[in-house]
Protein backbone atom coordinates (compact mmCIF):
# COMPACT_ATOMS: atom_id res chain seq x y z
CA UNK A 1 0.00 0.00 0.00
CA UNK A 2 1.55 3.28 -1.12
CA UNK A 3 1.93 5.92 1.58
CA UNK A 4 0.87 9.45 0.80
CA UNK A 5 3.50 12.11 1.51
CA UNK A 6 2.95 15.77 2.27
CA UNK A 7 5.83 18.23 1.59
CA UNK A 8 6.64 20.65 4.40
CA UNK A 9 6.67 24.26 3.37
CA UNK A 10 9.76 26.09 4.74
CA UNK A 11 9.38 29.19 6.83
CA UNK A 12 9.53 32.24 4.61
CA UNK A 13 10.21 34.74 7.38
CA UNK A 14 12.84 34.45 10.05
CA UNK A 15 13.42 36.69 12.99
CA UNK A 16 16.14 39.16 12.17
CA UNK A 17 18.90 39.67 14.71
CA UNK A 18 19.02 43.40 14.01
CA UNK A 19 16.06 45.67 13.21
CA UNK A 20 15.61 46.26 9.52
CA UNK A 21 16.84 49.67 8.36
CA UNK A 22 15.02 51.40 5.54
CA UNK A 23 16.89 52.89 2.61
CA UNK A 24 16.09 56.38 3.85
CA UNK A 25 17.37 55.65 7.36
CA UNK A 26 20.51 54.26 5.77
CA UNK A 27 20.90 57.51 3.82
CA UNK A 28 20.61 59.74 6.89
CA UNK A 29 22.84 57.41 8.92
CA UNK A 30 25.57 57.71 6.28
CA UNK A 31 26.38 61.24 7.52
CA UNK A 32 29.53 60.94 9.63
CA UNK A 33 29.07 63.41 12.47
CA UNK A 34 32.02 65.54 13.52
CA UNK A 35 32.02 67.92 16.49
CA UNK A 36 33.21 71.53 16.13
CA UNK A 37 33.74 72.68 19.74
CA UNK A 38 34.98 75.84 21.50
CA UNK A 39 32.07 78.01 20.39
CA UNK A 40 29.21 79.74 22.15
CA UNK A 41 25.55 79.02 21.45
CA UNK A 42 24.77 78.83 17.73
CA UNK A 43 21.30 80.36 17.09
CA UNK A 44 21.56 80.58 13.28
CA UNK A 45 23.20 78.71 10.39
CA UNK A 46 23.11 79.60 6.70
CA UNK A 47 24.51 77.68 3.71
CA UNK A 48 25.95 79.30 0.63
CA UNK A 49 23.76 78.58 -2.43
CA UNK A 50 26.87 78.48 -4.65
CA UNK A 51 29.29 75.52 -4.76
CA UNK A 52 31.31 74.49 -2.71
CA UNK A 53 28.51 75.49 -0.30
CA UNK A 54 30.37 76.84 2.69
CA UNK A 55 28.22 77.68 5.71
CA UNK A 56 28.14 80.59 8.14
CA UNK A 57 27.32 80.14 11.84
CA UNK A 58 26.35 82.87 14.30
CA UNK A 59 28.66 82.52 17.29
CA UNK A 60 28.50 85.02 20.15
CA UNK A 61 29.55 88.45 18.77
CA UNK A 62 30.96 87.06 15.53
CA UNK A 63 30.08 85.09 12.39
CA UNK A 64 32.31 82.13 11.54
CA UNK A 65 32.48 80.77 8.00
CA UNK A 66 33.27 77.05 7.64
CA UNK A 67 34.30 74.98 4.64
CA UNK A 68 31.76 72.27 3.83
CA UNK A 69 34.53 69.99 2.54
CA UNK A 70 36.90 70.04 5.51
CA UNK A 71 34.42 71.34 8.17
CA UNK A 72 37.15 73.70 9.38
CA UNK A 73 36.76 77.49 9.90
CA UNK A 74 38.03 79.59 7.00
CA UNK A 75 37.13 83.10 8.16
CA UNK A 76 35.73 84.95 11.18
CA UNK A 77 33.79 88.23 11.00
CA UNK A 78 34.03 90.17 14.28
CA UNK A 79 32.54 93.58 13.48
CA UNK A 80 29.67 93.21 15.98
CA UNK A 81 29.28 94.79 19.41
CA UNK A 82 26.63 92.36 20.62
CA UNK A 83 25.62 88.72 20.14
CA UNK A 84 24.72 87.77 16.57
CA UNK A 85 21.19 86.37 16.32
CA UNK A 86 20.68 85.67 12.61
CA UNK A 87 22.76 85.24 9.45
CA UNK A 88 21.80 84.86 5.77
CA UNK A 89 23.68 84.42 2.47
CA UNK A 90 22.67 86.28 -0.68
CA UNK A 91 21.83 84.07 -3.67
CA UNK A 92 25.20 84.79 -5.33
CA UNK A 93 27.12 84.07 -2.06
CA UNK A 94 29.03 87.36 -2.30
CA UNK A 95 27.31 89.06 0.60
CA UNK A 96 26.21 87.98 4.07
CA UNK A 97 23.58 89.76 6.13
CA UNK A 98 23.80 89.44 9.91
CA UNK A 99 21.88 90.99 12.80
CA UNK A 100 22.72 91.34 16.47
CA UNK A 101 20.91 92.02 19.73
CA UNK A 102 21.74 95.74 19.62
CA UNK A 103 19.30 96.23 16.75
CA UNK A 104 21.98 96.67 14.05
CA UNK A 105 21.85 94.87 10.70
CA UNK A 106 25.12 94.60 8.77
CA UNK A 107 25.70 93.59 5.15
CA UNK A 108 29.20 92.11 4.86
CA UNK A 109 31.42 91.37 1.88
CA UNK A 110 32.46 87.71 2.07
CA UNK A 111 35.89 88.24 0.45
CA UNK A 112 37.08 91.25 2.44
CA UNK A 113 35.02 90.41 5.58
CA UNK A 114 34.26 94.11 5.99
CA UNK A 115 30.75 95.54 6.48
CA UNK A 116 29.67 97.58 3.46
CA UNK A 117 26.22 98.58 4.79
CA UNK A 118 24.95 99.27 8.31
CA UNK A 119 21.15 99.38 8.58
CA UNK A 120 19.94 101.17 11.73
CA UNK A 121 16.23 101.44 12.36
CA UNK A 122 15.22 98.76 14.88
CA UNK A 123 15.02 99.88 18.50
CA UNK A 124 15.09 96.37 19.94
CA UNK A 125 17.15 93.23 19.20
CA UNK A 126 16.85 92.00 15.60
CA UNK A 127 16.10 88.26 15.56
CA UNK A 128 15.62 87.64 11.83
CA UNK A 129 17.40 88.85 8.70
CA UNK A 130 17.03 87.32 5.26
CA UNK A 131 17.94 87.90 1.61
CA UNK A 132 15.06 86.95 -0.75
CA UNK A 133 15.89 83.91 -2.88
CA UNK A 134 15.70 85.69 -6.24
CA UNK A 135 16.51 89.26 -5.21
CA UNK A 136 19.99 90.79 -4.82
CA UNK A 137 18.91 94.35 -4.01
CA UNK A 138 16.61 94.01 -1.01
CA UNK A 139 16.72 92.65 2.52
CA UNK A 140 14.13 91.64 5.13
CA UNK A 141 14.59 92.10 8.88
CA UNK A 142 12.41 91.71 11.97
CA UNK A 143 12.93 91.85 15.71
CA UNK A 144 11.62 92.22 19.23
CA UNK A 145 10.04 95.58 18.43
CA UNK A 146 7.30 93.60 16.55
CA UNK A 147 8.23 95.38 13.31
CA UNK A 148 9.11 93.88 9.92
CA UNK A 149 11.26 96.05 7.66
CA UNK A 150 12.03 95.85 3.94
CA UNK A 151 15.37 97.44 2.99
CA UNK A 152 17.06 98.77 -0.12
CA UNK A 153 20.60 97.45 0.37
CA UNK A 154 22.26 99.63 -2.27
CA UNK A 155 20.73 102.86 -0.96
CA UNK A 156 21.00 101.79 2.70
CA UNK A 157 17.42 102.97 3.22
CA UNK A 158 14.20 101.49 4.56
CA UNK A 159 11.53 101.06 1.87
CA UNK A 160 8.63 99.56 3.83
CA UNK A 161 7.70 98.92 7.44
CA UNK A 162 5.05 96.31 8.20
CA UNK A 163 3.10 96.70 11.45
CA UNK A 164 0.81 93.81 12.29
CA UNK A 165 2.42 91.60 14.88
CA UNK A 166 1.73 92.16 18.59
CA UNK A 167 4.76 90.37 20.00
CA UNK A 168 8.37 89.49 19.20
CA UNK A 169 8.99 88.54 15.56
CA UNK A 170 11.53 85.71 15.63
CA UNK A 171 11.54 84.07 12.17
CA UNK A 172 10.59 84.32 8.52
CA UNK A 173 11.26 83.12 4.99
CA UNK A 174 10.80 84.38 1.44
CA UNK A 175 8.90 82.63 -1.32
CA UNK A 176 10.99 80.44 -3.65
CA UNK A 177 8.80 81.38 -6.64
CA UNK A 178 7.98 85.04 -5.99
CA UNK A 179 10.50 87.55 -4.63
CA UNK A 180 7.72 89.98 -3.61
CA UNK A 181 6.13 87.78 -0.91
CA UNK A 182 7.53 86.51 2.36
CA UNK A 183 6.40 85.03 5.69
CA UNK A 184 7.08 86.12 9.26
CA UNK A 185 6.32 84.28 12.50
CA UNK A 186 5.85 85.85 15.90
CA UNK A 187 5.38 84.99 19.56
CA UNK A 188 1.78 86.23 19.21
CA UNK A 189 1.08 82.76 17.64
CA UNK A 190 0.42 84.34 14.22
CA UNK A 191 2.23 83.73 10.91
CA UNK A 192 1.63 86.48 8.35
CA UNK A 193 2.16 86.52 4.60
CA UNK A 194 3.35 89.92 3.35
CA UNK A 195 3.41 91.33 -0.18
CA UNK A 196 5.76 94.26 -0.82
CA UNK A 197 3.50 95.42 -3.64
CA UNK A 198 0.79 96.21 -1.06
CA UNK A 199 1.77 99.48 0.62
CA UNK A 200 -0.96 99.66 3.31
CA UNK A 201 0.96 97.40 5.76
CA UNK A 202 -1.77 94.76 5.74
CA UNK A 203 -0.89 91.05 5.47
CA UNK A 204 -2.09 89.15 2.45
CA UNK A 205 -2.90 86.16 4.68
CA UNK A 206 -2.38 85.01 8.26
CA UNK A 207 -2.66 81.70 10.13
CA UNK A 208 -2.68 80.88 13.84
CA UNK A 209 -0.13 78.25 14.91
CA UNK A 210 -1.63 78.06 18.41
CA UNK A 211 1.60 78.79 20.31
CA UNK A 212 4.70 81.02 19.94
CA UNK A 213 6.23 80.50 16.50
CA UNK A 214 9.96 79.66 16.54
CA UNK A 215 10.56 79.11 12.80
CA UNK A 216 8.75 79.16 9.46
CA UNK A 217 9.85 78.00 5.99
CA UNK A 218 8.42 77.75 2.50
CA UNK A 219 8.39 74.32 0.87
CA UNK A 220 10.15 74.08 -2.53
CA UNK A 221 6.93 74.24 -4.54
CA UNK A 222 6.00 77.60 -3.00
CA UNK A 223 2.40 76.49 -2.49
CA UNK A 224 2.86 75.22 1.06
CA UNK A 225 4.79 76.32 4.13
CA UNK A 226 5.68 74.83 7.52
CA UNK A 227 5.68 76.44 10.95
CA UNK A 228 7.38 75.30 14.15
CA UNK A 229 6.38 76.15 17.68
CA UNK A 230 6.21 74.40 21.03
CA UNK A 231 6.55 70.66 20.24
CA UNK A 232 4.80 70.65 16.85
CA UNK A 233 5.58 71.26 13.18
CA UNK A 234 2.52 72.18 11.13
CA UNK A 235 1.97 72.19 7.36
CA UNK A 236 -0.24 74.84 5.75
CA UNK A 237 -1.72 75.08 2.28
CA UNK A 238 -0.97 78.56 0.99
CA UNK A 239 -2.95 78.18 -2.24
CA UNK A 240 -5.92 76.81 -0.30
CA UNK A 241 -6.16 80.00 1.78
CA UNK A 242 -4.05 78.92 4.77
CA UNK A 243 -5.70 75.55 5.41
CA UNK A 244 -4.00 73.34 8.00
CA UNK A 245 -2.84 70.15 6.27
CA UNK A 246 -1.05 68.21 9.01
CA UNK A 247 0.47 68.64 12.46
CA UNK A 248 3.57 66.61 13.34
CA UNK A 249 4.07 66.36 17.13
CA UNK A 250 6.95 63.92 17.65
CA UNK A 251 9.21 66.22 19.71
CA UNK A 252 9.06 66.26 23.49
CA UNK A 253 10.13 69.89 23.91
CA UNK A 254 10.08 73.11 21.89
CA UNK A 255 11.02 72.86 18.22
CA UNK A 256 13.60 75.60 17.64
CA UNK A 257 14.47 75.36 13.93
CA UNK A 258 13.37 73.65 10.72
CA UNK A 259 14.76 73.45 7.19
CA UNK A 260 14.08 71.66 3.90
CA UNK A 261 16.48 69.00 2.63
CA UNK A 262 16.56 66.87 -0.48
CA UNK A 263 17.44 63.17 -0.50
CA UNK A 264 20.61 62.88 -2.55
CA UNK A 265 19.99 59.77 -4.65
CA UNK A 266 21.81 59.06 -7.89
CA UNK A 267 19.01 59.99 -10.25
CA UNK A 268 15.35 59.35 -11.02
CA UNK A 269 12.24 60.17 -9.05
CA UNK A 270 13.84 59.52 -5.68
CA UNK A 271 16.19 62.46 -6.21
CA UNK A 272 13.14 64.77 -6.28
CA UNK A 273 11.98 63.88 -2.76
CA UNK A 274 12.23 66.59 -0.12
CA UNK A 275 12.08 66.25 3.63
CA UNK A 276 11.56 68.64 6.53
CA UNK A 277 14.34 68.48 9.13
CA UNK A 278 13.43 69.75 12.59
CA UNK A 279 15.47 70.15 15.78
CA UNK A 280 14.36 70.92 19.31
CA UNK A 281 15.39 71.45 22.89
CA UNK A 282 14.89 67.72 23.57
CA UNK A 283 18.10 67.02 21.60
CA UNK A 284 16.33 65.21 18.76
CA UNK A 285 16.59 65.84 15.03
CA UNK A 286 13.56 64.51 13.15
CA UNK A 287 13.23 63.86 9.41
CA UNK A 288 9.63 64.33 8.26
CA UNK A 289 8.29 63.07 4.92
CA UNK A 290 5.47 65.49 4.18
CA UNK A 291 4.31 63.43 1.18
CA UNK A 292 3.56 60.37 3.34
CA UNK A 293 2.92 62.45 6.50
CA UNK A 294 5.25 60.46 8.75
CA UNK A 295 8.60 60.70 10.50
CA UNK A 296 11.11 58.56 8.59
CA UNK A 297 14.25 59.01 10.72
CA UNK A 298 15.28 60.32 14.12
CA UNK A 299 18.69 61.28 15.57
CA UNK A 300 19.62 62.03 19.19
CA UNK A 301 22.26 64.55 20.30
CA UNK A 302 23.49 65.17 23.87
CA UNK A 303 22.50 68.86 24.05
CA UNK A 304 19.55 71.18 23.31
CA UNK A 305 19.53 72.03 19.58
CA UNK A 306 18.99 75.61 18.37
CA UNK A 307 19.55 75.66 14.61
CA UNK A 308 19.94 73.39 11.59
CA UNK A 309 21.21 73.77 8.04
CA UNK A 310 21.35 71.43 5.05
CA UNK A 311 23.55 72.00 2.00
CA UNK A 312 21.95 72.16 -1.48
CA UNK A 313 24.23 69.35 -2.72
CA UNK A 314 22.87 66.96 -0.03
CA UNK A 315 26.36 66.27 1.35
CA UNK A 316 26.51 68.27 4.60
CA UNK A 317 24.15 68.58 7.57
CA UNK A 318 24.98 71.10 10.31
CA UNK A 319 23.28 71.40 13.70
CA UNK A 320 24.00 74.16 16.22
CA UNK A 321 23.55 73.61 19.97
CA UNK A 322 23.14 75.74 23.06
CA UNK A 323 26.43 74.59 24.62
CA UNK A 324 28.58 75.87 21.74
CA UNK A 325 29.17 72.63 19.84
CA UNK A 326 28.34 72.28 16.14
CA UNK A 327 27.50 68.74 15.02
CA UNK A 328 28.46 68.72 11.34
CA UNK A 329 27.67 65.59 9.35
CA UNK A 330 29.51 64.89 6.11
CA UNK A 331 28.42 62.31 3.52
CA UNK A 332 30.59 60.90 0.77
CA UNK A 333 29.21 61.75 -2.67
CA UNK A 334 29.88 59.50 -5.66
CA UNK A 335 31.29 61.03 -8.83
CA UNK A 336 28.16 60.51 -10.92
CA UNK A 337 25.96 61.76 -8.12
CA UNK A 338 28.23 64.75 -7.60
CA UNK A 339 27.89 65.76 -11.26
CA UNK A 340 24.11 65.55 -11.04
CA UNK A 341 23.98 67.57 -7.84
CA UNK A 342 26.27 70.31 -9.17
CA UNK A 343 24.14 70.70 -12.28
CA UNK A 344 21.00 70.97 -10.14
CA UNK A 345 22.43 73.11 -7.34
CA UNK A 346 21.42 76.36 -9.03
CA UNK A 347 17.81 75.16 -9.30
CA UNK A 348 17.45 73.88 -5.75
CA UNK A 349 14.27 75.87 -5.12
CA UNK A 350 12.53 75.14 -8.41
CA UNK A 351 9.07 73.64 -8.45
CA UNK A 352 9.10 69.86 -8.55
CA UNK A 353 6.35 67.33 -8.02
CA UNK A 354 6.74 65.26 -4.87
CA UNK A 355 6.02 61.65 -5.74
CA UNK A 356 6.23 58.41 -3.82
CA UNK A 357 8.05 55.76 -5.82
CA UNK A 358 8.44 52.17 -4.66
CA UNK A 359 11.58 50.17 -5.25
CA UNK A 360 11.45 47.92 -8.27
CA UNK A 361 11.20 44.22 -7.34
CA UNK A 362 13.88 42.04 -8.92
CA UNK A 363 12.61 39.05 -10.88
CA UNK A 364 14.48 35.78 -11.60
CA UNK A 365 14.26 36.66 -15.30
CA UNK A 366 16.50 39.73 -14.90
CA UNK A 367 20.31 39.73 -14.89
CA UNK A 368 20.53 41.89 -11.74
CA UNK A 369 18.68 39.17 -9.83
CA UNK A 370 21.78 36.95 -10.05
CA UNK A 371 24.19 39.81 -9.31
CA UNK A 372 22.77 40.73 -5.92
CA UNK A 373 25.24 41.47 -3.15
CA UNK A 374 25.13 40.90 0.58
CA UNK A 375 23.42 44.24 1.13
CA UNK A 376 20.35 43.19 -0.87
CA UNK A 377 17.24 42.79 1.29
CA UNK A 378 15.27 39.55 0.95
CA UNK A 379 11.84 39.50 -0.61
CA UNK A 380 8.79 37.88 0.93
CA UNK A 381 9.23 34.54 -0.84
CA UNK A 382 12.93 34.05 -0.06
CA UNK A 383 14.16 31.41 2.39
CA UNK A 384 16.71 32.93 4.75
CA UNK A 385 19.68 31.08 6.19
CA UNK A 386 21.16 32.95 9.12
CA UNK A 387 24.89 32.39 9.54
CA UNK A 388 26.22 32.41 13.09
CA UNK A 389 28.64 35.16 13.92
CA UNK A 390 32.27 34.16 13.95
CA UNK A 391 33.67 34.10 17.47
CA UNK A 392 36.80 36.21 17.87
CA UNK A 393 39.33 34.27 19.93
CA UNK A 394 41.80 35.83 22.32
CA UNK A 395 45.53 35.54 21.68
CA UNK A 396 46.07 32.78 24.26
CA UNK A 397 43.14 30.78 22.83
CA UNK A 398 44.65 30.97 19.36
CA UNK A 399 47.99 29.79 20.75
CA UNK A 400 46.33 26.88 22.52
CA UNK A 401 44.67 25.85 19.27
CA UNK A 402 48.15 25.77 17.70
CA UNK A 403 49.48 23.71 20.67
CA UNK A 404 51.96 26.45 21.61
CA UNK A 405 51.43 25.88 25.31
CA UNK A 406 54.38 27.88 26.65
CA UNK A 407 53.53 30.95 24.57
CA UNK A 408 49.90 30.69 25.64
CA UNK A 409 50.88 30.68 29.33
CA UNK A 410 53.16 33.70 28.90
CA UNK A 411 50.52 35.59 26.87
CA UNK A 412 47.80 35.12 29.47
CA UNK A 413 50.18 36.07 32.30
CA UNK A 414 50.90 39.37 30.53
CA UNK A 415 47.17 40.09 30.23
CA UNK A 416 46.92 40.20 34.07
CA UNK A 417 43.41 38.75 34.11
CA UNK A 418 43.31 36.17 36.94
CA UNK A 419 40.24 34.38 35.61
CA UNK A 420 41.82 33.85 32.20
CA UNK A 421 45.16 32.80 33.74
CA UNK A 422 43.58 30.15 35.94
CA UNK A 423 41.45 28.90 33.04
CA UNK A 424 44.54 28.47 30.84
CA UNK A 425 46.37 26.71 33.69
CA UNK A 426 43.48 24.27 34.14
CA UNK A 427 43.49 23.58 30.40
CA UNK A 428 47.24 22.90 30.54
CA UNK A 429 46.71 20.57 33.52
CA UNK A 430 44.14 18.60 31.52
CA UNK A 431 46.67 18.36 28.68
CA UNK A 432 49.44 17.44 31.18
CA UNK A 433 51.62 20.31 29.93
CA UNK A 434 51.61 22.79 32.83
CA UNK A 435 54.72 21.53 34.64
CA UNK A 436 56.64 21.28 31.39
CA UNK A 437 55.75 24.88 30.56
CA UNK A 438 56.90 26.01 34.02
CA UNK A 439 60.21 24.18 33.64
CA UNK A 440 60.86 25.89 30.25
CA UNK A 441 60.23 29.46 31.47
CA UNK A 442 63.21 31.81 31.48
CA UNK A 443 63.98 34.13 34.40
CA UNK A 444 61.82 37.05 33.17
CA UNK A 445 58.77 34.87 32.49
CA UNK A 446 59.29 33.01 35.79
CA UNK A 447 59.19 36.39 37.51
CA UNK A 448 55.75 37.01 35.97
CA UNK A 449 54.51 33.65 37.26
CA UNK A 450 55.81 34.23 40.80
CA UNK A 451 54.29 37.71 40.90
CA UNK A 452 50.93 36.23 39.90
CA UNK A 453 51.19 33.48 42.54
CA UNK A 454 52.08 36.05 45.22
CA UNK A 455 49.02 38.15 44.35
CA UNK A 456 46.34 35.50 43.90
CA UNK A 457 47.44 32.28 45.67
CA UNK A 458 45.42 33.14 48.80
CA UNK A 459 42.25 34.07 46.94
CA UNK A 460 39.74 31.34 47.92
CA UNK A 461 38.43 30.55 44.42
CA UNK A 462 41.98 30.21 43.01
CA UNK A 463 43.91 28.84 46.02
CA UNK A 464 43.09 25.16 45.34
CA UNK A 465 45.16 25.21 42.14
CA UNK A 466 47.67 27.97 42.83
CA UNK A 467 48.94 26.71 46.22
CA UNK A 468 49.84 23.33 44.74
CA UNK A 469 51.42 25.05 41.73
CA UNK A 470 53.49 27.30 44.02
CA UNK A 471 54.98 24.25 45.77
CA UNK A 472 55.86 22.63 42.44
CA UNK A 473 57.46 25.85 41.12
CA UNK A 474 59.70 26.15 44.20
CA UNK A 475 60.76 22.48 43.94
CA UNK A 476 61.44 22.54 40.20
CA UNK A 477 63.18 25.95 39.91
CA UNK A 478 65.08 26.04 43.22
CA UNK A 479 68.45 26.43 41.48
CA UNK A 480 67.29 29.40 39.44
CA UNK A 481 65.73 31.01 42.49
CA UNK A 482 68.99 30.78 44.46
CA UNK A 483 70.93 32.51 41.69
CA UNK A 484 68.57 35.45 41.10
CA UNK A 485 68.00 38.11 43.76
CA UNK A 486 64.74 39.19 42.09
CA UNK A 487 63.30 35.67 42.22
CA UNK A 488 64.33 35.30 45.89
CA UNK A 489 62.46 38.52 46.63
CA UNK A 490 59.29 37.12 45.03
CA UNK A 491 59.66 33.92 47.08
CA UNK A 492 59.99 35.94 50.31
CA UNK A 493 56.86 37.91 49.42
CA UNK A 494 55.02 34.68 48.62
CA UNK A 495 56.11 33.17 51.94
CA UNK A 496 54.95 36.20 53.93
CA UNK A 497 51.60 36.16 52.13
CA UNK A 498 51.06 32.47 52.93
CA UNK A 499 52.05 32.98 56.58
CA UNK A 500 49.63 35.86 56.91
CA UNK A 501 46.86 33.73 55.43
CA UNK A 502 47.68 30.90 57.88
CA UNK A 503 47.38 33.32 60.82
CA UNK A 504 44.04 34.50 59.54
CA UNK A 505 42.77 30.92 59.22
CA UNK A 506 43.95 30.11 62.76
CA UNK A 507 42.10 33.14 64.11
CA UNK A 508 38.98 32.07 62.25
CA UNK A 509 39.24 28.54 63.72
CA UNK A 510 39.50 30.01 67.23
CA UNK A 511 36.42 32.14 66.61
CA UNK A 512 34.62 29.08 65.22
CA UNK A 513 35.51 27.14 68.39
CA UNK A 514 33.96 29.86 70.54
CA UNK A 515 30.79 30.23 68.44
CA UNK A 516 30.04 26.51 67.91
CA UNK A 517 28.96 25.74 71.58
CA UNK A 518 26.80 28.86 71.62
CA UNK A 519 25.06 27.77 68.42
CA UNK A 520 24.41 24.32 69.86
CA UNK A 521 22.87 25.80 73.04
CA UNK A 522 20.72 28.14 70.99
CA UNK A 523 19.59 25.19 68.85
CA UNK A 524 18.40 23.21 71.88
CA UNK A 525 16.19 26.07 73.00
PDB file of N, CA and C in Angstrom, residues 79-81 98-106 117-122 124 126:
ATOM      1  N   UNK A  79      32.866  92.145  13.496  1.00  0.00           N
ATOM      2  CA  UNK A  79      32.544  93.575  13.475  1.00  0.00           C
ATOM      3  C   UNK A  79      31.273  93.893  14.250  1.00  0.00           C
ATOM      4  N   UNK A  80      30.916  93.038  15.227  1.00  0.00           N
ATOM      5  CA  UNK A  80      29.675  93.210  15.977  1.00  0.00           C
ATOM      6  C   UNK A  80      30.000  93.587  17.420  1.00  0.00           C
ATOM      7  N   UNK A  81      29.123  94.370  18.016  1.00  0.00           N
ATOM      8  CA  UNK A  81      29.284  94.785  19.405  1.00  0.00           C
ATOM      9  C   UNK A  81      28.404  93.978  20.350  1.00  0.00           C
ATOM     10  N   UNK A  98      23.802  89.940   8.532  1.00  0.00           N
ATOM     11  CA  UNK A  98      23.798  89.440   9.910  1.00  0.00           C
ATOM     12  C   UNK A  98      23.222  90.518  10.816  1.00  0.00           C
ATOM     13  N   UNK A  99      22.482  90.079  11.826  1.00  0.00           N
ATOM     14  CA  UNK A  99      21.876  90.993  12.800  1.00  0.00           C
ATOM     15  C   UNK A  99      22.333  90.624  14.194  1.00  0.00           C
ATOM     16  N   UNK A 100      22.320  91.597  15.094  1.00  0.00           N
ATOM     17  CA  UNK A 100      22.722  91.339  16.473  1.00  0.00           C
ATOM     18  C   UNK A 100      21.653  91.870  17.425  1.00  0.00           C
ATOM     19  N   UNK A 101      21.897  91.666  18.719  1.00  0.00           N
ATOM     20  CA  UNK A 101      20.907  92.024  19.734  1.00  0.00           C
ATOM     21  C   UNK A 101      20.881  93.520  20.029  1.00  0.00           C
ATOM     22  N   UNK A 102      21.783  94.290  19.450  1.00  0.00           N
ATOM     23  CA  UNK A 102      21.744  95.738  19.624  1.00  0.00           C
ATOM     24  C   UNK A 102      20.770  96.413  18.662  1.00  0.00           C
ATOM     25  N   UNK A 103      20.219  95.667  17.723  1.00  0.00           N
ATOM     26  CA  UNK A 103      19.301  96.229  16.747  1.00  0.00           C
ATOM     27  C   UNK A 103      19.952  96.618  15.446  1.00  0.00           C
ATOM     28  N   UNK A 104      21.249  96.300  15.267  1.00  0.00           N
ATOM     29  CA  UNK A 104      21.976  96.672  14.053  1.00  0.00           C
ATOM     30  C   UNK A 104      21.970  95.511  13.061  1.00  0.00           C
ATOM     31  N   UNK A 105      21.767  95.840  11.787  1.00  0.00           N
ATOM     32  CA  UNK A 105      21.845  94.868  10.696  1.00  0.00           C
ATOM     33  C   UNK A 105      23.021  95.274   9.815  1.00  0.00           C
ATOM     34  N   UNK A 106      23.937  94.321   9.579  1.00  0.00           N
ATOM     35  CA  UNK A 106      25.117  94.598   8.768  1.00  0.00           C
ATOM     36  C   UNK A 106      25.117  93.725   7.523  1.00  0.00           C
ATOM     37  N   UNK A 117      27.448  97.852   4.464  1.00  0.00           N
ATOM     38  CA  UNK A 117      26.222  98.577   4.794  1.00  0.00           C
ATOM     39  C   UNK A 117      25.879  98.314   6.260  1.00  0.00           C
ATOM     40  N   UNK A 118      25.435  99.388   6.940  1.00  0.00           N
ATOM     41  CA  UNK A 118      24.950  99.271   8.311  1.00  0.00           C
ATOM     42  C   UNK A 118      23.543  99.849   8.352  1.00  0.00           C
ATOM     43  N   UNK A 119      22.559  98.992   8.608  1.00  0.00           N
ATOM     44  CA  UNK A 119      21.149  99.381   8.576  1.00  0.00           C
ATOM     45  C   UNK A 119      20.669  99.570  10.009  1.00  0.00           C
ATOM     46  N   UNK A 120      20.364 100.835  10.363  1.00  0.00           N
ATOM     47  CA  UNK A 120      19.943 101.169  11.726  1.00  0.00           C
ATOM     48  C   UNK A 120      18.528 101.724  11.682  1.00  0.00           C
ATOM     49  N   UNK A 121      17.599 100.963  12.242  1.00  0.00           N
ATOM     50  CA  UNK A 121      16.228 101.444  12.364  1.00  0.00           C
ATOM     51  C   UNK A 121      15.492 100.739  13.494  1.00  0.00           C
ATOM     52  N   UNK A 122      15.881  99.497  13.795  1.00  0.00           N
ATOM     53  CA  UNK A 122      15.224  98.755  14.875  1.00  0.00           C
ATOM     54  C   UNK A 122      15.666  99.301  16.231  1.00  0.00           C
ATOM     55  N   UNK A 124      14.927  97.531  19.072  1.00  0.00           N
ATOM     56  CA  UNK A 124      15.087  96.366  19.940  1.00  0.00           C
ATOM     57  C   UNK A 124      15.945  95.331  19.207  1.00  0.00           C
ATOM     58  N   UNK A 126      17.311  92.553  16.882  1.00  0.00           N
ATOM     59  CA  UNK A 126      16.847  91.998  15.595  1.00  0.00           C
ATOM     60  C   UNK A 126      17.086  90.488  15.621  1.00  0.00           C
TER      61      UNK A 126
END
